[in-house]
mmCIF file of C-alpha atoms and ligand atoms in Angstrom:
data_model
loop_
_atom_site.group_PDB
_atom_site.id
_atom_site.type_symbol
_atom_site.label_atom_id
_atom_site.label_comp_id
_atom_site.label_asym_id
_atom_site.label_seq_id
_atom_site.Cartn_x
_atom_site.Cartn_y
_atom_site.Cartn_z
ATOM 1 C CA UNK A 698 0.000 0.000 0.000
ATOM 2 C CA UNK A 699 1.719 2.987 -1.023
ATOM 3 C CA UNK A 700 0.567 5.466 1.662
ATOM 4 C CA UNK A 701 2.493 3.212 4.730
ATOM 5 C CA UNK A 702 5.543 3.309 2.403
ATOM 6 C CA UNK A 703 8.400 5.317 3.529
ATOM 7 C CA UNK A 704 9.046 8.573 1.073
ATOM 8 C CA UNK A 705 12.764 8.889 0.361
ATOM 9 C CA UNK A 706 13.857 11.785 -1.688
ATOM 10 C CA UNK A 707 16.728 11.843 -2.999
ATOM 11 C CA UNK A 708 18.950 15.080 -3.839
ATOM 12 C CA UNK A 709 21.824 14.315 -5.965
ATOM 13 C CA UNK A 710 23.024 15.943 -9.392
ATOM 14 C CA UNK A 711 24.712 13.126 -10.816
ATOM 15 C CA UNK A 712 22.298 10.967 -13.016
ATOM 16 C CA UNK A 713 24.575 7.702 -12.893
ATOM 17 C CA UNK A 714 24.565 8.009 -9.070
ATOM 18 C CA UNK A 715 21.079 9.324 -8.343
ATOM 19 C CA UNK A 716 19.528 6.511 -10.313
ATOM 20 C CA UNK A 717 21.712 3.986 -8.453
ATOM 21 C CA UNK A 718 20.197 5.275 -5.535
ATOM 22 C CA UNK A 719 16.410 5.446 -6.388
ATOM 23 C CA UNK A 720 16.986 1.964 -8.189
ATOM 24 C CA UNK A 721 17.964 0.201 -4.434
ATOM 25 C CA UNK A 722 15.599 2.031 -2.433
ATOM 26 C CA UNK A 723 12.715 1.227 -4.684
ATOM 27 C CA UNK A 724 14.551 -2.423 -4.271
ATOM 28 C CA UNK A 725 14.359 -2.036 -0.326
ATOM 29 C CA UNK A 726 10.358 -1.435 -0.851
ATOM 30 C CA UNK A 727 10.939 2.371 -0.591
ATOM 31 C CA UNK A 728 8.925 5.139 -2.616
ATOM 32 C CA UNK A 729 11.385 7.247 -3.937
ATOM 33 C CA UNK A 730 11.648 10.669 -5.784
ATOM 34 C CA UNK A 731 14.388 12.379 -6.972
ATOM 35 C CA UNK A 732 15.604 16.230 -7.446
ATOM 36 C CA UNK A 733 18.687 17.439 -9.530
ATOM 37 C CA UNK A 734 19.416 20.394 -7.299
ATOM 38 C CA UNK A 735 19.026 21.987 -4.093
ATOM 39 C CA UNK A 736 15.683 24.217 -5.465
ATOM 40 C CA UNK A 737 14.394 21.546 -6.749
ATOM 41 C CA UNK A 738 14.589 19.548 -3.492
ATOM 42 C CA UNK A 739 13.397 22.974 -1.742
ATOM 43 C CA UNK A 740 10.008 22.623 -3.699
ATOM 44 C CA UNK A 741 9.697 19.282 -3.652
ATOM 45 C CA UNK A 742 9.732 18.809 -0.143
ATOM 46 C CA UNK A 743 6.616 21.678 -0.128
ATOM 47 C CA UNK A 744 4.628 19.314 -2.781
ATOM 48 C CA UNK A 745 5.275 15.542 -0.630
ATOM 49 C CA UNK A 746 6.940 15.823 1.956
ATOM 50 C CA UNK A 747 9.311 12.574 2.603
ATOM 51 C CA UNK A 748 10.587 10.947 5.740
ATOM 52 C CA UNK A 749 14.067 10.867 4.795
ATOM 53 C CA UNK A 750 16.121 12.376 2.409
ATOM 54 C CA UNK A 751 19.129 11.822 0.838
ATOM 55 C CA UNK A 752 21.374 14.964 0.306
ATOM 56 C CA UNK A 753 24.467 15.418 -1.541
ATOM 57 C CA UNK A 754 26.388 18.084 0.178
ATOM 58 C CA UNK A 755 28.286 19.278 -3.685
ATOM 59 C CA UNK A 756 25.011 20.693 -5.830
ATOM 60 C CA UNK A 757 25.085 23.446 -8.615
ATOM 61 C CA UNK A 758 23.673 26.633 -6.760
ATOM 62 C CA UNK A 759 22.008 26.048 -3.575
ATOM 63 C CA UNK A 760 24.293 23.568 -1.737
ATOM 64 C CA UNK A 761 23.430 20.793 0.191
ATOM 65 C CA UNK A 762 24.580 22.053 3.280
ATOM 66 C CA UNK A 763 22.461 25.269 2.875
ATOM 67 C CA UNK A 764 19.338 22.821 1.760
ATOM 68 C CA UNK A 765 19.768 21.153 5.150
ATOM 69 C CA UNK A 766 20.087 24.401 6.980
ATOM 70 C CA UNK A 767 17.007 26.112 5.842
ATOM 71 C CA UNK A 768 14.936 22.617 6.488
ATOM 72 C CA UNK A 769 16.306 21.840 9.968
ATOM 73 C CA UNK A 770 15.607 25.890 10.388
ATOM 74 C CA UNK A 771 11.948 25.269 10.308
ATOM 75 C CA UNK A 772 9.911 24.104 12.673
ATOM 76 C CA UNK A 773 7.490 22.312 10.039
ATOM 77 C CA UNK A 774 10.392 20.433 8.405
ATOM 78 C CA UNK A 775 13.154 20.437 11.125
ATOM 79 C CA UNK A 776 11.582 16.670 11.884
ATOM 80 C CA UNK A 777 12.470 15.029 8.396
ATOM 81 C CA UNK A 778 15.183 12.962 8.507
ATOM 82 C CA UNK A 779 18.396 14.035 6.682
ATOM 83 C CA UNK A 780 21.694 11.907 5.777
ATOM 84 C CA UNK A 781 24.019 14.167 4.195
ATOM 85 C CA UNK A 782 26.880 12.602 1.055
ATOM 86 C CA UNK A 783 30.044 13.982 0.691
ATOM 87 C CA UNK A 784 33.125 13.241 -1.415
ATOM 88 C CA UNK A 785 35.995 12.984 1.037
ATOM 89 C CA UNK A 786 35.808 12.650 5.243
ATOM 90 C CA UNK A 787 37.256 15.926 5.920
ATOM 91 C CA UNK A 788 34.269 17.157 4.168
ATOM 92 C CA UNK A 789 32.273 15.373 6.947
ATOM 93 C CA UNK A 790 33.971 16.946 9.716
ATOM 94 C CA UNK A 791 33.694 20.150 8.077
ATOM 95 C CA UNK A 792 29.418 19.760 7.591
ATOM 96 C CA UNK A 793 29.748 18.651 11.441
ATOM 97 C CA UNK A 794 31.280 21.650 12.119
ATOM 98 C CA UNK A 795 29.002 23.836 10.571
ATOM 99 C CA UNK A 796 26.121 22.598 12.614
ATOM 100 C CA UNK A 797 23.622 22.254 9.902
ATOM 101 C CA UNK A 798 21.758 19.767 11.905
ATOM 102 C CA UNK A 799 22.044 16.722 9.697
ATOM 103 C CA UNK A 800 21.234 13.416 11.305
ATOM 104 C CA UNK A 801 23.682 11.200 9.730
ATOM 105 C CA UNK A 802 26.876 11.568 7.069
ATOM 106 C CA UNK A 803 27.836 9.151 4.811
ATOM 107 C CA UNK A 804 31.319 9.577 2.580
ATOM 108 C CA UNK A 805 31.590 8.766 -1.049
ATOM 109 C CA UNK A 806 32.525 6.301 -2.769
ATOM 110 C CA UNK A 807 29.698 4.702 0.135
ATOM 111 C CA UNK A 808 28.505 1.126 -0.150
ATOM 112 C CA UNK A 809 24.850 0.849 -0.818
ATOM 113 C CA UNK A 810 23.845 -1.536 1.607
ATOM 114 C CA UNK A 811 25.963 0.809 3.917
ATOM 115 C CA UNK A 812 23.730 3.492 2.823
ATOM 116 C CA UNK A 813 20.474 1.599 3.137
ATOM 117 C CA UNK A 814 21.394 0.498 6.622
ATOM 118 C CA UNK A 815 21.608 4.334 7.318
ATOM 119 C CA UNK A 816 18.128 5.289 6.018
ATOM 120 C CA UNK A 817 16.804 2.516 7.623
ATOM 121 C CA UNK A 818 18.573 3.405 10.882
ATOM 122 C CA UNK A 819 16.702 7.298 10.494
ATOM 123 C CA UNK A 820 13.322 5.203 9.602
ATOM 124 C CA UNK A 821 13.415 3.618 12.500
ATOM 125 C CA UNK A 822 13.424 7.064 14.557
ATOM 126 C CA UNK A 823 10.726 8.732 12.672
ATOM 127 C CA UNK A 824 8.632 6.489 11.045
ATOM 128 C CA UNK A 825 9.243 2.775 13.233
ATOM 129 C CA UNK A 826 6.072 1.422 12.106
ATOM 130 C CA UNK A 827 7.380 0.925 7.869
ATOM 131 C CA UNK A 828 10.981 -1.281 9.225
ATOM 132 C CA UNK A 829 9.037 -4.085 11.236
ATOM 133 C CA UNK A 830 9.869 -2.606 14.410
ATOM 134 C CA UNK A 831 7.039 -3.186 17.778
ATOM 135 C CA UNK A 832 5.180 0.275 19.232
ATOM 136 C CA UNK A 833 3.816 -0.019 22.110
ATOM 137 C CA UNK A 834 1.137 2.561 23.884
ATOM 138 C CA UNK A 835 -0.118 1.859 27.476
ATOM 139 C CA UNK A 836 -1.507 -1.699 26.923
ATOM 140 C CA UNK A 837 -1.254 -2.086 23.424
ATOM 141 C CA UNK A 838 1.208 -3.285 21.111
ATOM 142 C CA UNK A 839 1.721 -3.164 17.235
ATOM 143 C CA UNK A 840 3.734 -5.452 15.177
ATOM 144 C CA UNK A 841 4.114 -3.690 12.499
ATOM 145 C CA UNK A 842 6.193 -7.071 10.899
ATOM 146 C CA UNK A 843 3.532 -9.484 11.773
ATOM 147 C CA UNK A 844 1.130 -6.854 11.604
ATOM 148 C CA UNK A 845 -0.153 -8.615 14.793
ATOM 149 C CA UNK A 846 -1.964 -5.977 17.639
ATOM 150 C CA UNK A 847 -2.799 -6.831 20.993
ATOM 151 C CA UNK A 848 -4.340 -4.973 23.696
ATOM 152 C CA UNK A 849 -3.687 -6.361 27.506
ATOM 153 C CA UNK A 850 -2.740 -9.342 25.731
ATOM 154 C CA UNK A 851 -5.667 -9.631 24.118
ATOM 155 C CA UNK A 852 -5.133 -9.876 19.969
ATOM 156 C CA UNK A 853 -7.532 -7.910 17.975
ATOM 157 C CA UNK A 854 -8.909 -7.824 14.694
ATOM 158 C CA UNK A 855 -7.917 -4.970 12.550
ATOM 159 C CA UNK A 856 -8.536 -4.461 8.937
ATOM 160 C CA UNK A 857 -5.682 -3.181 7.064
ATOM 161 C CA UNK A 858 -7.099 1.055 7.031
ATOM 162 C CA UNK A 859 -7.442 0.717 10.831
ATOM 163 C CA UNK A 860 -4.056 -0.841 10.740
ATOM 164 C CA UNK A 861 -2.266 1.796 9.253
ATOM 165 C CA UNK A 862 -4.558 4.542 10.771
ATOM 166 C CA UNK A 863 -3.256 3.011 14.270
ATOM 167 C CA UNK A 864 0.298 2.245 13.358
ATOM 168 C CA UNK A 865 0.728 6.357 12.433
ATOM 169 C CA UNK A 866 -1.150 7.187 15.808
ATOM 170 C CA UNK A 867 1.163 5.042 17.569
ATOM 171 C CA UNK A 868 4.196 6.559 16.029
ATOM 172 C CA UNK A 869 3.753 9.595 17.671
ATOM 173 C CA UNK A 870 1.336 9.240 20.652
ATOM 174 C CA UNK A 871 -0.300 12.720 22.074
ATOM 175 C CA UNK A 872 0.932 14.329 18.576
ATOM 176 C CA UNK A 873 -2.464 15.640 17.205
ATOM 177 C CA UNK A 874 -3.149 14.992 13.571
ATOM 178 C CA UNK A 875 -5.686 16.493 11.629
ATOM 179 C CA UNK A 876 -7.817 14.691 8.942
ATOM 180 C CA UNK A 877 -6.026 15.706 6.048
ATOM 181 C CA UNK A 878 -3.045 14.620 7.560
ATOM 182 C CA UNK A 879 -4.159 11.362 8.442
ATOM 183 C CA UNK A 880 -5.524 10.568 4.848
ATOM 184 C CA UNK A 881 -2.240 11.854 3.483
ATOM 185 C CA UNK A 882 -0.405 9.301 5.607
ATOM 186 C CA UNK A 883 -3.495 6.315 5.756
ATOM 187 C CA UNK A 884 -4.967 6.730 2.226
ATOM 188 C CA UNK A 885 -1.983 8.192 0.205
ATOM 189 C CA UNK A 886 -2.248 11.704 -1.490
ATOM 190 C CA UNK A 887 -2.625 10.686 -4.976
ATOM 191 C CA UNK A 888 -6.351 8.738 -3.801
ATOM 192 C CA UNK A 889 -9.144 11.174 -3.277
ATOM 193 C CA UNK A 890 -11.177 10.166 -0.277
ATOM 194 C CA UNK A 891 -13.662 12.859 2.002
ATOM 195 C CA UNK A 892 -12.294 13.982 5.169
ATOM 196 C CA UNK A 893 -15.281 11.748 6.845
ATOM 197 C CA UNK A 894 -13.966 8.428 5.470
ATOM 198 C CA UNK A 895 -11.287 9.346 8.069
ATOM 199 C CA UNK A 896 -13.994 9.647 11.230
ATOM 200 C CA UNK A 897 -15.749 6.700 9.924
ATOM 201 C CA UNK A 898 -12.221 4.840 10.310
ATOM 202 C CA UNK A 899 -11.443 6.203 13.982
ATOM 203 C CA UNK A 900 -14.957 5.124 14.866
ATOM 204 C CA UNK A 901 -14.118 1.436 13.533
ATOM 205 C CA UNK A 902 -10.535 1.608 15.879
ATOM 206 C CA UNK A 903 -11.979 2.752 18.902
ATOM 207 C CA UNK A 904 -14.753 -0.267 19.025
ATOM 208 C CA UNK A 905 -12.446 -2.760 18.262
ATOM 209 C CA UNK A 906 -9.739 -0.951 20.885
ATOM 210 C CA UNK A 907 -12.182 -1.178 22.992
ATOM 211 C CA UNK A 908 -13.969 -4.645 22.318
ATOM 212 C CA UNK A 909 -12.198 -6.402 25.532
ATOM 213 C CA UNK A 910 -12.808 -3.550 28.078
ATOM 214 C CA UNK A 911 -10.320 -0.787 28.651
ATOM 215 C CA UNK A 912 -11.048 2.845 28.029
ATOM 216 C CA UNK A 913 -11.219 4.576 24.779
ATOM 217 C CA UNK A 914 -7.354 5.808 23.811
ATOM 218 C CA UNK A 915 -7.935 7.923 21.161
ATOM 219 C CA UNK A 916 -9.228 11.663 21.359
ATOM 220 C CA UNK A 917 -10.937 13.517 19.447
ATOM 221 C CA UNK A 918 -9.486 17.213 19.397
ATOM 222 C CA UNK A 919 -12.381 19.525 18.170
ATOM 223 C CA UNK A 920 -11.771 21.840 15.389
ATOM 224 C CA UNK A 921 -8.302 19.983 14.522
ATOM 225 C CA UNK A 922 -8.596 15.890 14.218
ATOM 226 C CA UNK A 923 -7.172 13.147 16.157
ATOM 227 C CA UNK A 924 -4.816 11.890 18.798
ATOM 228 C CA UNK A 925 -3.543 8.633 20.628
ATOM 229 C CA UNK A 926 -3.415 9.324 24.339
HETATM 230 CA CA1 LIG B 2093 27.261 16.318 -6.492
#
């Protein structure tokens, strides 16, 4: 389903090597999208907004390091994950020392799987639910490999939109998302469903959240959307 994917963008001005890229992270299961430039990645993070990116410090105009500055400057982007490439390992310590608030560095010539361990590393902080990893809230528990979920032990039946609808709740619990959000992230933006497709879903979670007892997790925040806890 391509709205639970991960969204790696990719900012590299090389063809050869951005297409080398893009071809192993589809490969991993990730959707990818590519820019040639740092504007281009500038916009394209406004349009769809990715979980990681990819970001070659050495770009024509806008450099990498100034891409990563403006983003990790913001408060509504300062959240997406950024690995930074650079030719040599002096160049590292230099981006370190500049403080542009990159999460990781890798050095050219990298090794892809090296690489892919890295963006799976930063998946695993900011979106755990797409790399098989187990969230937990209070009493219940996701496996988002087995796709199993159990509440006080008790395993309950989810179908796969109230799946995904809880596995983004329980990535960020008390983090209030609105309805548009939510069917950006559930649905995927490219599928046109209402804004009440979304309340019909949360209404489906909470009885089944709540089929063995326990109290009703999710709030409803009037005027902006929905929360876990
Ligand atoms: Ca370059």
């Amino acid at each position: 389903m391509a709205a639970a994917q991960p969204h790696v963008l990719i900012v590299e001005d090389e063809p050869a090597q951005r297409e080398v890229l893009a071809y192993n992270l589809g490969a991993e299961g990730f959707r990818t999208s590519t820019a040639a430039n740092g504007e281009e990645a500038l916009m394209m993070v406004e349009e769809d907004r990715p979980d990681v990116m990819v970001l070659d410090w050495m770009l024509p105009n806008v450099s990498g390091i100034e891409v990563c500055r403006q983003l990790k400057m913001r408060p509504d982007t300062k959240g997406l994950a950024i690995i930074m490439l650079s030719a040599r390992s002096e160049e590292v310590d230099k981006v370190r020392g500049l403080e542009t608030g990159a999460d990781d560095y890798v050095v050219k010539p990298y090794s892809v799987s090296e690489l892919m361990a890295r963006v799976r590393s930063q998946l695993r902080r900011v979106r755990p639910s797409t790399v098989g990893e187990v969230l937990t809230f209070e009493d219940i528990t996701l496996d988002s490999e087995t796709h199993r979920v159990t509440r006080a032990g008790e395993t309950l039946k989810l179908g796969p939109t109230e799946f995904r609808l809880l596995s983004t709740l329980m990535e960020k619990p008390g983090r209030v998302w609105s309805r548009d959000q939510l069917l950006d992230r559930v649905w995927g933006r490219d599928i046109y469903v209402d804004t009440r497709t979304v309340d019909v879903h949360v209404g489906r979670l909470r009885k089944v959240l709540t089929s063995h007892g326990g109290s009703d997790p999710l709030r409803t925040v009037r005027g902006a959307g929905y929360a876990l806890g």
